[in-house]
Amino acid sequence: GIQVEQSPPDLILQEGANSTLRCNFSDSVNNLQWFHQNPWGQLINLFYIPSGTKQNGRLSATTVATERYSLLYISSSQTTDSGVYFCAVKTGSNTGKLIFGQGTTLQVKP
Amino acid sequence: NAGVTQTPKFQVLKTGQSMTLQCAQDMNHEYMSWYRQDPGMGLRLIHYSVGAGITDQGEVPNGYNVSRSTTEDFPLRLLSAAPSQTSVYFCASSYRPSGTSVTGELFFGEGSRLTVL
C-alpha cells in the first residue's frame, strides 16, 4: 500500500518563528489533507489540498502531486499552534481509505 | 448541524467483554470510517464504508466488526475485548462528488477513549 512519511518527527520553535513541515507519499493521490491534533486530542481540518496552494491566515500548504510531496507552512507561530500535525492521503479507486502519516509533533515555546 | 458524533467518550472494559462504539453523522456523507490512535503509531484505519450496506477492511480490522444499515450510522463492535484494543478511537466521514472516485474533506468526531483491563 501507499507509504506516507512526515518530517521532521519533532519540532521545537520559539513563538514568532516560521516552520515548514513536509509530507512525502509513495504513489499518486487524489486526496490529501492536513490535520492539527490539539493537546486535547481533537483533530482539526487544516487543508484539503490534493494539488496546488492554499492559504488560511498564518498557515499555508502546497501540494506538488507530480513529485509526490506536500508542504505545510506555519508563519509567526503561536503557542496555540502546538500539537501534532498529520498528513493523510488517498489513492485512486472508489474507496474512502485515507492513510495517515506518523505526524510531526510541534512545540511552540513562549 | 452536529457533524460527527461519537459515544461514549470514555469506556473501561474487562477482557472478554463486548461493546459497541456508536458513530452518527448528519451531513449525508457516503463515506464513513473508523480509526484507532495509539502512542507513536499515528492513526490506523480499522474499517470503512462507502455507503449503506457496504463495508470493507482497513489496515487493522482484526477483533472489530462494523455494519452500515443507514447512511447516518456506522457502529464499531468489539465482540471480545482484549488489552491490545486499549486505544483512542475516531470515527470520520466524508462526501463523494457524484459520479467520481474522489472523496471530499474528511471530518472527525471527538474520539472515544477505551481502556481494556
Tab-separated table of C-alpha atoms in Angstrom:
chain	number	residue	atom	x	y	z
A	1	GLY	CA	0.000	0.000	0.000
A	2	ILE	CA	0.889	3.647	-0.151
A	3	GLN	CA	3.562	4.927	2.239
A	4	VAL	CA	3.270	8.343	3.873
A	5	GLU	CA	6.323	9.872	5.537
A	6	GLN	CA	6.323	13.103	7.504
A	7	SER	CA	9.304	15.151	8.554
A	8	PRO	CA	10.595	16.246	10.905
A	9	PRO	CA	9.095	13.963	13.561
A	10	ASP	CA	9.552	16.602	16.250
A	11	LEU	CA	9.993	20.356	16.125
A	12	ILE	CA	10.520	22.948	18.851
A	13	LEU	CA	10.072	26.613	17.994
A	14	GLN	CA	10.195	29.901	19.773
A	15	GLU	CA	6.998	31.909	19.494
A	16	GLY	CA	7.086	34.055	16.365
A	17	ALA	CA	9.269	31.699	14.332
A	18	ASN	CA	8.318	30.195	10.989
A	19	SER	CA	8.392	26.499	10.087
A	20	THR	CA	7.874	24.083	7.211
A	21	LEU	CA	6.508	20.572	7.642
A	22	ARG	CA	6.867	18.028	4.867
A	23	CYS	CA	4.775	15.050	3.734
A	24	ASN	CA	6.141	12.590	1.163
A	25	PHE	CA	3.974	9.875	-0.354
A	26	SER	CA	4.869	6.883	-2.461
A	27	ASP	CA	2.043	6.788	-5.020
A	28	SER	CA	-0.300	9.059	-6.941
A	29	VAL	CA	-3.052	10.519	-4.756
A	30	ASN	CA	-6.416	12.119	-5.410
A	31	ASN	CA	-6.964	13.371	-1.886
A	32	LEU	CA	-4.527	14.946	0.561
A	33	GLN	CA	-5.409	16.599	3.815
A	34	TRP	CA	-3.532	18.258	6.662
A	35	PHE	CA	-4.861	17.990	10.205
A	36	HIS	CA	-3.869	19.504	13.523
A	37	GLN	CA	-4.408	17.438	16.651
A	38	ASN	CA	-4.515	19.810	19.584
A	39	PRO	CA	-3.345	18.919	23.103
A	40	TRP	CA	-6.931	17.903	23.973
A	41	GLY	CA	-6.899	15.263	21.243
A	42	GLN	CA	-9.262	16.933	18.784
A	43	LEU	CA	-8.475	16.511	15.087
A	44	ILE	CA	-8.965	19.782	13.263
A	45	ASN	CA	-9.078	20.060	9.486
A	46	LEU	CA	-6.488	22.494	8.162
A	47	PHE	CA	-6.393	21.959	4.406
A	48	TYR	CA	-7.946	19.743	1.783
A	49	ILE	CA	-5.269	20.054	-0.885
A	50	PRO	CA	-4.760	17.235	-3.427
A	51	SER	CA	-2.840	19.745	-5.569
A	52	GLY	CA	-1.902	23.419	-5.709
A	53	THR	CA	-1.533	26.000	-2.972
A	54	LYS	CA	-3.934	27.260	-0.327
A	55	GLN	CA	-3.640	29.788	2.457
A	56	ASN	CA	-5.615	30.292	5.633
A	57	GLY	CA	-4.307	33.059	7.849
A	58	ARG	CA	-0.819	32.223	9.107
A	59	LEU	CA	-0.968	28.741	7.594
A	60	SER	CA	-0.493	27.754	4.002
A	61	ALA	CA	0.009	24.487	2.163
A	62	THR	CA	1.363	23.400	-1.184
A	63	THR	CA	0.995	20.003	-2.817
A	64	VAL	CA	3.096	19.031	-5.832
A	65	ALA	CA	1.287	15.864	-6.828
A	66	THR	CA	3.640	15.013	-9.709
A	67	GLU	CA	6.601	14.971	-7.309
A	68	ARG	CA	4.635	13.292	-4.530
A	69	TYR	CA	5.018	15.715	-1.679
A	70	SER	CA	3.156	18.360	0.253
A	71	LEU	CA	4.392	21.164	2.489
A	72	LEU	CA	2.662	22.906	5.365
A	73	TYR	CA	3.963	26.360	6.270
A	74	ILE	CA	3.354	27.947	9.648
A	75	SER	CA	4.329	31.585	9.938
A	76	SER	CA	4.652	33.681	13.109
A	77	SER	CA	3.984	30.616	15.255
A	78	GLN	CA	1.934	30.901	18.437
A	79	THR	CA	1.770	28.653	21.489
A	80	THR	CA	-1.710	27.564	20.356
A	81	ASP	CA	-0.087	26.021	17.268
A	82	SER	CA	1.424	23.311	19.483
A	83	GLY	CA	0.255	19.778	18.893
A	84	VAL	CA	0.642	17.102	16.249
A	85	TYR	CA	0.278	17.777	12.547
A	86	PHE	CA	-0.846	14.899	10.354
A	87	CYS	CA	-0.827	14.486	6.628
A	88	ALA	CA	-3.307	11.967	5.173
A	89	VAL	CA	-3.655	10.752	1.590
A	90	LYS	CA	-5.935	8.630	-0.561
A	91	THR	CA	-5.014	6.905	-3.777
A	92	GLY	CA	-7.304	6.406	-6.744
A	93	SER	CA	-10.109	3.855	-6.628
A	94	ASN	CA	-13.559	4.179	-5.273
A	95	THR	CA	-12.926	3.960	-1.567
A	96	GLY	CA	-12.741	6.264	1.423
A	97	LYS	CA	-9.458	4.768	2.546
A	98	LEU	CA	-7.454	7.741	3.823
A	99	ILE	CA	-3.994	6.743	5.089
A	100	PHE	CA	-2.162	8.824	7.693
A	101	GLY	CA	1.483	9.658	8.197
A	102	GLN	CA	3.062	9.342	11.623
A	103	GLY	CA	2.765	13.056	12.301
A	104	THR	CA	5.040	15.954	13.270
A	105	THR	CA	4.918	16.991	16.924
A	106	LEU	CA	5.289	20.748	17.245
A	107	GLN	CA	6.007	22.570	20.472
A	108	VAL	CA	5.941	26.364	20.422
A	109	LYS	CA	7.561	27.959	23.440
A	110	PRO	CA	6.530	31.405	24.711
B	1	ASN	CA	-25.653	20.667	12.401
B	2	ALA	CA	-23.783	18.393	14.848
B	3	GLY	CA	-21.261	16.912	12.367
B	4	VAL	CA	-19.814	13.573	13.508
B	5	THR	CA	-20.952	12.401	16.946
B	6	GLN	CA	-19.295	9.563	18.847
B	7	THR	CA	-20.483	7.884	22.018
B	8	PRO	CA	-19.341	7.061	24.603
B	9	LYS	CA	-16.369	9.390	25.095
B	10	PHE	CA	-14.815	7.149	27.743
B	11	GLN	CA	-15.245	3.437	28.484
B	12	VAL	CA	-13.494	0.875	30.665
B	13	LEU	CA	-13.977	-2.810	29.869
B	14	LYS	CA	-12.744	-6.074	31.272
B	15	THR	CA	-11.052	-8.580	28.985
B	16	GLY	CA	-13.653	-10.639	27.146
B	17	GLN	CA	-16.480	-8.129	27.432
B	18	SER	CA	-18.237	-6.824	24.356
B	19	MET	CA	-19.302	-3.321	23.495
B	20	THR	CA	-20.310	-1.049	20.639
B	21	LEU	CA	-18.905	2.370	19.871
B	22	GLN	CA	-21.566	4.485	18.226
B	23	CYS	CA	-20.949	6.945	15.399
B	24	ALA	CA	-23.512	9.144	13.700
B	25	GLN	CA	-23.185	11.927	11.131
B	26	ASP	CA	-25.819	14.376	9.952
B	27	MET	CA	-24.065	15.630	6.805
B	28	ASN	CA	-25.451	12.939	4.463
B	29	HIS	CA	-21.913	11.702	3.803
B	30	GLU	CA	-21.488	8.470	1.863
B	31	TYR	CA	-18.112	7.573	3.316
B	32	MET	CA	-17.594	6.682	6.955
B	33	SER	CA	-14.593	5.134	8.663
B	34	TRP	CA	-13.119	4.125	11.999
B	35	TYR	CA	-9.527	4.772	13.070
B	36	ARG	CA	-7.596	3.910	16.173
B	37	GLN	CA	-4.792	6.030	17.543
B	38	ASP	CA	-2.035	4.598	19.691
B	39	PRO	CA	1.064	6.388	21.044
B	40	GLY	CA	3.758	6.555	18.378
B	41	MET	CA	1.563	4.794	15.786
B	42	GLY	CA	-0.418	7.648	14.274
B	43	LEU	CA	-3.958	6.875	13.102
B	44	ARG	CA	-4.640	3.473	11.608
B	45	LEU	CA	-7.735	2.595	9.607
B	46	ILE	CA	-9.850	-0.210	11.097
B	47	HIS	CA	-12.893	-0.436	8.796
B	48	TYR	CA	-14.600	1.842	6.349
B	49	SER	CA	-17.825	2.104	4.379
B	50	VAL	CA	-18.541	3.686	1.003
B	51	GLY	CA	-22.292	3.676	1.516
B	52	ALA	CA	-25.199	1.992	3.273
B	53	GLY	CA	-24.865	-1.779	3.107
B	54	ILE	CA	-21.202	-1.704	2.052
B	55	THR	CA	-18.229	-2.144	4.386
B	56	ASP	CA	-14.595	-3.106	3.921
B	57	GLN	CA	-11.493	-3.731	5.968
B	58	GLY	CA	-8.755	-1.226	6.638
B	59	GLU	CA	-5.230	-1.753	7.955
B	60	VAL	CA	-6.083	-3.262	11.364
B	61	PRO	CA	-9.536	-4.941	11.183
B	62	ASN	CA	-8.978	-7.962	13.434
B	63	GLY	CA	-11.148	-8.019	16.546
B	64	TYR	CA	-13.648	-5.478	15.213
B	65	ASN	CA	-16.937	-5.723	13.331
B	66	VAL	CA	-18.915	-2.998	11.582
B	67	SER	CA	-22.207	-2.629	9.777
B	68	ARG	CA	-23.816	0.200	7.814
B	69	SER	CA	-27.576	-0.172	7.767
B	70	THR	CA	-28.212	3.566	7.278
B	71	THR	CA	-26.292	6.464	5.755
B	72	GLU	CA	-26.136	8.199	9.136
B	73	ASP	CA	-24.803	5.457	11.443
B	74	PHE	CA	-21.632	3.364	11.470
B	75	PRO	CA	-21.196	1.446	14.755
B	76	LEU	CA	-17.967	-0.345	15.676
B	77	ARG	CA	-18.329	-3.573	17.660
B	78	LEU	CA	-15.775	-5.277	19.861
B	79	LEU	CA	-17.042	-8.828	20.372
B	80	SER	CA	-14.444	-9.920	22.951
B	81	ALA	CA	-12.285	-7.045	24.156
B	82	ALA	CA	-8.547	-7.546	24.637
B	83	PRO	CA	-5.975	-5.289	26.355
B	84	SER	CA	-4.390	-4.697	22.919
B	85	GLN	CA	-7.569	-2.836	21.972
B	86	THR	CA	-6.906	-0.137	24.550
B	87	SER	CA	-6.757	2.950	22.373
B	88	VAL	CA	-8.451	6.148	21.309
B	89	TYR	CA	-10.995	5.536	18.556
B	90	PHE	CA	-12.021	8.115	15.984
B	91	CYS	CA	-14.950	7.980	13.599
B	92	ALA	CA	-14.819	10.076	10.431
B	93	SER	CA	-16.995	10.823	7.423
B	94	SER	CA	-16.648	12.465	4.041
B	95	TYR	CA	-18.730	13.136	0.940
B	96	ARG	CA	-18.126	11.850	-2.545
B	97	PRO	CA	-18.952	14.058	-5.524
B	98	SER	CA	-21.493	12.258	-7.651
B	99	GLY	CA	-20.014	10.106	-10.388
B	100	THR	CA	-16.421	10.381	-9.217
B	101	SER	CA	-13.982	8.275	-7.219
B	102	VAL	CA	-12.670	11.309	-5.388
B	103	THR	CA	-13.594	11.761	-1.740
B	104	GLY	CA	-14.061	15.130	-0.210
B	105	GLU	CA	-12.792	16.539	3.037
B	106	LEU	CA	-12.744	14.097	5.955
B	107	PHE	CA	-14.400	15.217	9.185
B	108	PHE	CA	-13.652	13.579	12.532
B	109	GLY	CA	-15.622	13.016	15.691
B	110	GLU	CA	-14.106	13.928	19.046
B	111	GLY	CA	-12.869	10.436	19.832
B	112	SER	CA	-13.680	7.646	22.278
B	113	ARG	CA	-11.062	6.582	24.807
B	114	LEU	CA	-11.303	2.849	25.535
B	115	THR	CA	-9.391	1.019	28.250
B	116	VAL	CA	-9.449	-2.782	28.436
B	117	LEU	CA	-8.247	-4.238	31.731
